[in-house]
mmCIF file of C-alpha atoms in Angstrom:
data_model
loop_
_atom_site.group_PDB
_atom_site.id
_atom_site.type_symbol
_atom_site.label_atom_id
_atom_site.label_comp_id
_atom_site.label_asym_id
_atom_site.label_seq_id
_atom_site.Cartn_x
_atom_site.Cartn_y
_atom_site.Cartn_z
ATOM 1 C CA MET N 1406 79.702 194.545 198.758
ATOM 2 C CA ALA N 1407 79.153 190.936 199.689
ATOM 3 C CA ASP N 1408 78.439 190.219 203.308
ATOM 4 C CA GLU N 1409 81.114 188.070 204.868
ATOM 5 C CA ARG N 1410 78.545 185.354 205.821
ATOM 6 C CA LEU N 1411 77.442 185.042 202.114
ATOM 7 C CA TRP N 1412 81.156 184.582 201.092
ATOM 8 C CA GLN N 1413 81.515 181.988 203.730
ATOM 9 C CA ARG N 1414 78.495 180.230 202.691
ATOM 10 C CA ASP N 1415 79.690 180.109 199.133
ATOM 11 C CA LYS N 1416 83.196 178.981 200.299
ATOM 12 C CA ASP N 1417 81.587 176.099 202.305
ATOM 13 C CA GLY N 1418 79.852 175.104 199.093
ATOM 14 C CA PHE N 1419 83.055 175.430 197.028
ATOM 15 C CA GLY N 1420 82.979 173.212 193.953
ATOM 16 C CA SER N 1421 79.265 173.802 193.137
ATOM 17 C CA GLY N 1422 79.604 177.209 191.479
ATOM 18 C CA GLU N 1423 81.657 178.725 188.676
ATOM 19 C CA TYR N 1424 84.964 177.624 190.406
ATOM 20 C CA THR N 1425 85.224 173.839 190.485
ATOM 21 C CA SER N 1426 87.371 171.914 192.993
ATOM 22 C CA GLY N 1427 90.483 170.182 191.662
ATOM 23 C CA PRO N 1428 93.956 170.938 190.782
ATOM 24 C CA LEU N 1429 94.993 174.429 191.062
ATOM 25 C CA ALA N 1430 95.948 174.688 187.359
ATOM 26 C CA GLY N 1431 92.421 173.918 186.408
ATOM 27 C CA GLN N 1432 91.154 176.580 188.732
ATOM 28 C CA PHE N 1433 93.333 179.073 187.140
ATOM 29 C CA VAL N 1434 92.242 178.081 183.727
ATOM 30 C CA GLU N 1435 88.716 178.799 184.783
ATOM 31 C CA LEU N 1436 89.822 182.066 186.311
ATOM 32 C CA THR N 1437 91.456 183.158 183.153
ATOM 33 C CA ARG N 1438 88.230 182.476 181.212
ATOM 34 C CA LEU N 1439 86.302 184.642 183.641
ATOM 35 C CA LEU N 1440 88.849 187.415 183.667
ATOM 36 C CA LEU N 1441 88.926 187.539 179.797
ATOM 37 C CA ALA N 1442 85.174 187.896 179.930
ATOM 38 C CA ALA N 1443 85.322 190.750 182.390
ATOM 39 C CA SER N 1444 84.686 194.128 180.653
ATOM 40 C CA THR N 1445 85.387 196.615 183.552
ATOM 41 C CA PRO N 1446 88.131 196.923 186.175
ATOM 42 C CA ALA N 1447 85.526 196.360 188.896
ATOM 43 C CA GLN N 1448 84.555 192.990 187.356
ATOM 44 C CA VAL N 1449 88.181 192.017 187.253
ATOM 45 C CA LEU N 1450 88.854 192.856 190.803
ATOM 46 C CA GLU N 1451 85.685 191.080 191.964
ATOM 47 C CA GLN N 1452 86.834 187.884 190.129
ATOM 48 C CA VAL N 1453 90.296 188.098 191.584
ATOM 49 C CA VAL N 1454 89.076 188.598 195.115
ATOM 50 C CA ALA N 1455 86.544 185.703 194.730
ATOM 51 C CA ALA N 1456 89.167 183.391 193.351
ATOM 52 C CA ALA N 1457 91.587 184.330 196.153
ATOM 53 C CA TYR N 1458 88.929 183.679 198.848
ATOM 54 C CA TRP N 1459 88.006 180.282 197.398
ATOM 55 C CA VAL N 1460 91.305 178.776 196.338
ATOM 56 C CA ILE N 1461 94.031 180.056 198.546
ATOM 57 C CA PRO N 1462 94.502 177.863 201.675
ATOM 58 C CA GLY N 1463 93.761 179.779 204.885
ATOM 59 C CA ALA N 1464 92.076 182.767 203.265
ATOM 60 C CA ASP N 1465 89.405 183.997 205.552
ATOM 61 C CA LEU N 1466 89.036 187.591 204.404
ATOM 62 C CA VAL N 1467 90.250 189.141 201.181
ATOM 63 C CA SER N 1468 90.474 192.744 199.881
ATOM 64 C CA VAL N 1469 92.052 194.847 197.198
ATOM 65 C CA THR N 1470 94.016 198.002 197.892
ATOM 66 C CA LEU N 1471 94.224 200.622 195.151
ATOM 67 C CA ARG N 1472 96.292 203.860 195.103
ATOM 68 C CA ALA N 1473 95.201 206.984 193.354
ATOM 69 C CA PRO N 1474 97.712 209.313 191.526
ATOM 70 C CA ASP N 1475 97.517 211.634 194.525
ATOM 71 C CA GLY N 1476 98.933 208.840 196.661
ATOM 72 C CA THR N 1477 95.749 208.169 198.678
ATOM 73 C CA PHE N 1478 94.523 204.461 199.194
ATOM 74 C CA HIS N 1479 91.123 202.937 199.072
ATOM 75 C CA THR N 1480 89.494 199.473 199.146
ATOM 76 C CA PRO N 1481 87.020 199.087 196.297
ATOM 77 C CA VAL N 1482 86.421 195.259 196.760
ATOM 78 C CA SER N 1483 86.434 192.941 199.843
ATOM 79 C CA THR N 1484 84.722 189.838 201.172
ATOM 80 C CA GLY N 1485 83.750 191.560 204.468
ATOM 81 C CA GLU N 1486 83.376 194.958 205.882
ATOM 82 C CA VAL N 1487 86.011 194.403 208.538
ATOM 83 C CA ALA N 1488 88.589 194.482 205.759
ATOM 84 C CA LEU N 1489 87.638 198.034 205.127
ATOM 85 C CA GLU N 1490 88.391 198.909 208.795
ATOM 86 C CA LEU N 1491 91.726 196.943 208.822
ATOM 87 C CA ASP N 1492 92.861 198.391 205.473
ATOM 88 C CA GLU N 1493 91.896 201.890 206.661
ATOM 89 C CA VAL N 1494 94.101 201.493 209.808
ATOM 90 C CA GLN N 1495 97.022 200.996 207.509
ATOM 91 C CA TYR N 1496 96.068 203.830 205.120
ATOM 92 C CA ARG N 1497 95.900 206.212 208.110
ATOM 93 C CA ALA N 1498 99.243 205.037 209.549
ATOM 94 C CA GLY N 1499 100.918 205.129 206.071
ATOM 95 C CA THR N 1500 102.379 201.607 206.622
ATOM 96 C CA GLY N 1501 101.141 198.077 206.952
ATOM 97 C CA PRO N 1502 101.253 194.994 204.655
ATOM 98 C CA CYS N 1503 98.659 196.439 202.161
ATOM 99 C CA VAL N 1504 100.442 199.833 201.963
ATOM 100 C CA ASP N 1505 104.001 198.287 201.912
ATOM 101 C CA ALA N 1506 102.978 195.748 199.148
ATOM 102 C CA ALA N 1507 101.653 198.573 197.001
ATOM 103 C CA ASP N 1508 104.818 200.539 197.408
ATOM 104 C CA SER N 1509 106.870 201.025 194.055
ATOM 105 C CA GLY N 1510 109.882 199.469 195.848
ATOM 106 C CA SER N 1511 107.964 196.492 197.149
ATOM 107 C CA PRO N 1512 109.577 193.038 196.673
ATOM 108 C CA GLY N 1513 106.191 191.735 195.420
ATOM 109 C CA TYR N 1514 104.638 190.548 198.594
ATOM 110 C CA ILE N 1515 104.525 191.303 202.240
ATOM 111 C CA ARG N 1516 103.748 188.504 204.759
ATOM 112 C CA SER N 1517 103.283 188.104 208.501
ATOM 113 C CA GLU N 1518 102.466 184.694 209.843
ATOM 114 C CA ASP N 1519 101.876 185.742 213.399
ATOM 115 C CA LEU N 1520 100.388 189.224 213.877
ATOM 116 C CA LYS N 1521 100.295 188.734 217.713
ATOM 117 C CA ALA N 1522 104.085 188.837 217.593
ATOM 118 C CA GLU N 1523 104.362 191.310 214.798
ATOM 119 C CA LYS N 1524 106.423 194.474 215.537
ATOM 120 C CA ARG N 1525 106.473 196.195 212.102
ATOM 121 C CA TRP N 1526 102.870 197.552 212.256
ATOM 122 C CA PRO N 1527 101.747 197.829 215.869
ATOM 123 C CA ASP N 1528 98.405 199.751 215.320
ATOM 124 C CA PHE N 1529 97.359 197.446 212.375
ATOM 125 C CA SER N 1530 98.450 194.297 214.097
ATOM 126 C CA ALA N 1531 96.542 195.170 217.235
ATOM 127 C CA ALA N 1532 93.452 195.924 215.256
ATOM 128 C CA ALA N 1533 93.711 192.681 213.162
ATOM 129 C CA VAL N 1534 94.185 190.526 216.295
ATOM 130 C CA ARG N 1535 91.208 192.206 217.902
ATOM 131 C CA HIS N 1536 89.081 191.057 215.033
ATOM 132 C CA GLY N 1537 90.515 187.543 215.159
ATOM 133 C CA TYR N 1538 92.952 187.748 212.338
ATOM 134 C CA THR N 1539 96.366 186.548 213.148
ATOM 135 C CA ALA N 1540 98.079 186.317 209.710
ATOM 136 C CA ILE N 1541 98.254 188.452 206.561
ATOM 137 C CA LEU N 1542 99.663 188.136 202.973
ATOM 138 C CA SER N 1543 99.650 191.098 200.557
ATOM 139 C CA THR N 1544 100.816 190.722 197.019
ATOM 140 C CA VAL N 1545 101.455 193.586 194.542
ATOM 141 C CA LEU N 1546 98.784 194.260 192.018
ATOM 142 C CA MET N 1547 99.212 196.363 188.960
ATOM 143 C CA PRO N 1548 95.724 197.950 188.324
ATOM 144 C CA ASP N 1549 96.809 200.200 185.410
ATOM 145 C CA ALA N 1550 99.209 199.488 182.515
ATOM 146 C CA ASN N 1551 99.472 203.183 181.778
ATOM 147 C CA PRO N 1552 101.772 205.799 183.551
ATOM 148 C CA PRO N 1553 102.111 206.521 186.340
ATOM 149 C CA ARG N 1554 101.403 202.807 187.067
ATOM 150 C CA MET N 1555 100.462 203.230 190.774
ATOM 151 C CA PRO N 1556 100.667 199.726 192.140
ATOM 152 C CA GLY N 1557 97.938 198.274 194.392
ATOM 153 C CA ALA N 1558 97.708 195.092 196.536
ATOM 154 C CA LEU N 1559 95.716 191.864 196.802
ATOM 155 C CA ASN N 1560 95.335 191.281 200.633
ATOM 156 C CA ILE N 1561 94.576 188.026 202.278
ATOM 157 C CA TYR N 1562 93.810 187.773 205.985
ATOM 158 C CA SER N 1563 93.630 184.553 208.042
ATOM 159 C CA HIS N 1564 92.343 183.536 211.504
ATOM 160 C CA HIS N 1565 95.121 181.047 211.976
ATOM 161 C CA PRO N 1566 98.873 181.875 212.491
ATOM 162 C CA GLY N 1567 101.077 180.291 209.877
ATOM 163 C CA ALA N 1568 98.247 179.567 207.559
ATOM 164 C CA LEU N 1569 99.467 181.790 204.838
ATOM 165 C CA GLY N 1570 102.770 180.039 203.984
ATOM 166 C CA SER N 1571 104.657 179.514 200.761
ATOM 167 C CA GLU N 1572 101.817 177.643 199.024
ATOM 168 C CA ALA N 1573 99.400 180.557 199.717
ATOM 169 C CA GLN N 1574 102.110 183.042 198.627
ATOM 170 C CA ASP N 1575 102.619 181.347 195.281
ATOM 171 C CA SER N 1576 98.889 181.167 194.625
ATOM 172 C CA ALA N 1577 98.323 184.748 195.560
ATOM 173 C CA LEU N 1578 101.172 185.915 193.317
ATOM 174 C CA LEU N 1579 99.706 184.046 190.449
ATOM 175 C CA LEU N 1580 96.345 185.434 191.090
ATOM 176 C CA ALA N 1581 97.712 188.969 191.329
ATOM 177 C CA THR N 1582 99.636 188.407 188.033
ATOM 178 C CA HIS N 1583 96.504 187.089 186.248
ATOM 179 C CA GLY N 1584 94.538 190.038 187.715
ATOM 180 C CA SER N 1585 97.168 192.571 186.520
ATOM 181 C CA LEU N 1586 97.156 191.225 183.026
ATOM 182 C CA ALA N 1587 93.361 191.268 182.860
ATOM 183 C CA LEU N 1588 93.267 194.757 184.228
ATOM 184 C CA ALA N 1589 95.705 195.899 181.522
ATOM 185 C CA GLY N 1590 93.093 194.719 178.968
ATOM 186 C CA THR N 1591 90.383 196.886 180.442
ATOM 187 C CA THR N 1592 90.176 200.626 180.691
ATOM 188 C CA ALA N 1593 92.497 202.176 183.163
ATOM 189 C CA VAL N 1594 91.233 202.063 186.729
ATOM 190 C CA SER N 1595 89.568 205.335 187.727
ATOM 191 C CA ARG N 1596 89.163 206.080 191.261
ATOM 192 C CA ALA N 1597 85.980 208.068 190.352
ATOM 193 C CA GLU N 1598 84.653 205.095 188.349
ATOM 194 C CA LEU N 1599 85.197 202.627 191.134
ATOM 195 C CA GLU N 1600 84.015 204.989 193.945
ATOM 196 C CA SER N 1601 80.924 206.181 191.985
ATOM 197 C CA SER N 1602 79.283 202.711 192.492
ATOM 198 C CA HIS N 1603 80.096 202.864 196.184
ATOM 199 C CA LEU N 1604 78.675 206.354 196.386
ATOM 200 C CA ARG N 1605 75.523 205.355 194.614
ATOM 201 C CA ARG N 1606 75.040 202.510 197.022
ATOM 202 C CA ALA N 1607 75.723 204.790 199.976
ATOM 203 C CA VAL N 1608 73.095 207.189 198.740
ATOM 204 C CA GLU N 1609 70.614 204.341 198.220
ATOM 205 C CA SER N 1610 71.411 203.134 201.804
ATOM 206 C CA ARG N 1611 70.892 206.587 203.182
ATOM 207 C CA ASP N 1612 67.557 206.680 201.373
ATOM 208 C CA VAL N 1613 66.212 203.550 202.655
ATOM 209 C CA ILE N 1614 67.424 204.164 206.281
ATOM 210 C CA GLY N 1615 65.625 207.484 206.056
ATOM 211 C CA GLN N 1616 62.415 205.652 205.013
ATOM 212 C CA ALA N 1617 62.713 203.295 207.871
ATOM 213 C CA LYS N 1618 63.279 206.127 210.350
ATOM 214 C CA GLY N 1619 60.210 207.835 209.123
ATOM 215 C CA ILE N 1620 58.102 204.662 209.571
ATOM 216 C CA LEU N 1621 59.375 204.197 213.080
ATOM 217 C CA MET N 1622 58.803 207.975 213.914
ATOM 218 C CA GLN N 1623 55.201 207.720 212.686
ATOM 219 C CA ARG N 1624 54.300 204.360 214.081
ATOM 220 C CA ARG N 1625 56.157 204.567 217.562
ATOM 221 C CA GLY N 1626 56.305 208.320 218.171
ATOM 222 C CA LEU N 1627 60.067 208.278 218.176
ATOM 223 C CA THR N 1628 62.347 211.185 217.390
ATOM 224 C CA ALA N 1629 64.746 210.836 214.466
ATOM 225 C CA ASP N 1630 67.668 210.048 216.786
ATOM 226 C CA GLU N 1631 65.580 207.491 218.788
ATOM 227 C CA ALA N 1632 64.494 205.803 215.506
ATOM 228 C CA PHE N 1633 67.969 205.628 214.165
ATOM 229 C CA ASP N 1634 69.257 204.221 217.578
ATOM 230 C CA LEU N 1635 66.576 201.453 217.442
ATOM 231 C CA LEU N 1636 67.602 200.533 213.849
ATOM 232 C CA ARG N 1637 71.242 200.401 214.962
ATOM 233 C CA ARG N 1638 70.597 198.270 218.039
ATOM 234 C CA THR N 1639 68.522 195.948 215.934
ATOM 235 C CA SER N 1640 71.279 195.624 213.400
ATOM 236 C CA GLN N 1641 73.733 194.811 216.150
ATOM 237 C CA ASP N 1642 71.522 192.276 217.884
ATOM 238 C CA LEU N 1643 70.656 190.403 214.648
ATOM 239 C CA ASN N 1644 74.156 190.825 213.193
ATOM 240 C CA VAL N 1645 72.699 192.218 210.086
ATOM 241 C CA LYS N 1646 73.857 195.194 208.165
ATOM 242 C CA LEU N 1647 71.985 198.464 209.238
ATOM 243 C CA ALA N 1648 70.886 198.975 205.574
ATOM 244 C CA GLU N 1649 69.364 195.410 205.288
ATOM 245 C CA VAL N 1650 67.412 196.037 208.453
ATOM 246 C CA ALA N 1651 66.137 199.288 207.072
ATOM 247 C CA GLN N 1652 65.305 197.716 203.707
ATOM 248 C CA THR N 1653 63.279 195.022 205.417
ATOM 249 C CA LEU N 1654 61.310 197.463 207.393
ATOM 250 C CA ALA N 1655 60.855 199.842 204.490
ATOM 251 C CA SER N 1656 59.673 197.166 202.070
ATOM 252 C CA ARG N 1657 57.442 195.097 204.475
ATOM 253 C CA HIS N 1658 56.292 197.585 207.056
ATOM 254 C CA SER N 1659 52.688 196.941 206.096
ATOM 255 C CA GLU N 1660 53.122 193.229 207.053
ATOM 256 C CA LEU N 1661 55.076 193.792 210.267
ATOM 257 C CA ASP N 1662 53.504 194.180 213.754
ATOM 258 C CA THR N 1663 54.937 197.556 214.817
ATOM 259 C CA PRO N 1664 52.604 198.932 217.414
#
């Protein structure tokens, strides 16, 4: 999953990558080309999320909500890990813009332009505001053309109240429609397929964290808990993911001065 800082760096440099600045119609033409070239549901979702982040005015954080046949929700793609937390708050509560937009009776979109004053989802709104997000727009996404056609949602968070107005809503609906059509041309979204890649990455992260802990335990005489706590504090102090800190230590420990 892309780190939010990297997405922001790319957004700041918008116009120099695959998406070029210019009229929205031209951007959707390019998106269509990229979606047609996507061969898996995961690739389609990544393209839709990237396009939403880059072209929708006010988009500061983007995620996709998918619902499994058993009714459970998950977030396979997002532009920042805080989206996982905010989406999960809604999944646990059974309500929220992401969940409501993915409901079979959804009007197509759910929007709140000021979460500080929002009364519909108190738990979610409080969590979003704590993280600095004060507006949200969720549009329905059809990830599977085959029965039972469990809807999902494209979720767009903004730091600014009122930033996700009618222009953002129209763009998001177009993006979700493009994405739904592209998904229909790929194999049906399988929860196991999408989660297997996350599981693999989770296993890899645990492995490298274990290596880093071992290095610290050997070189500094720490216990396993002390080594993990040191990695965690370093991650927080540097504002870098724990797995990245562990990877740096594991791959460059011979170069680092760790008395």
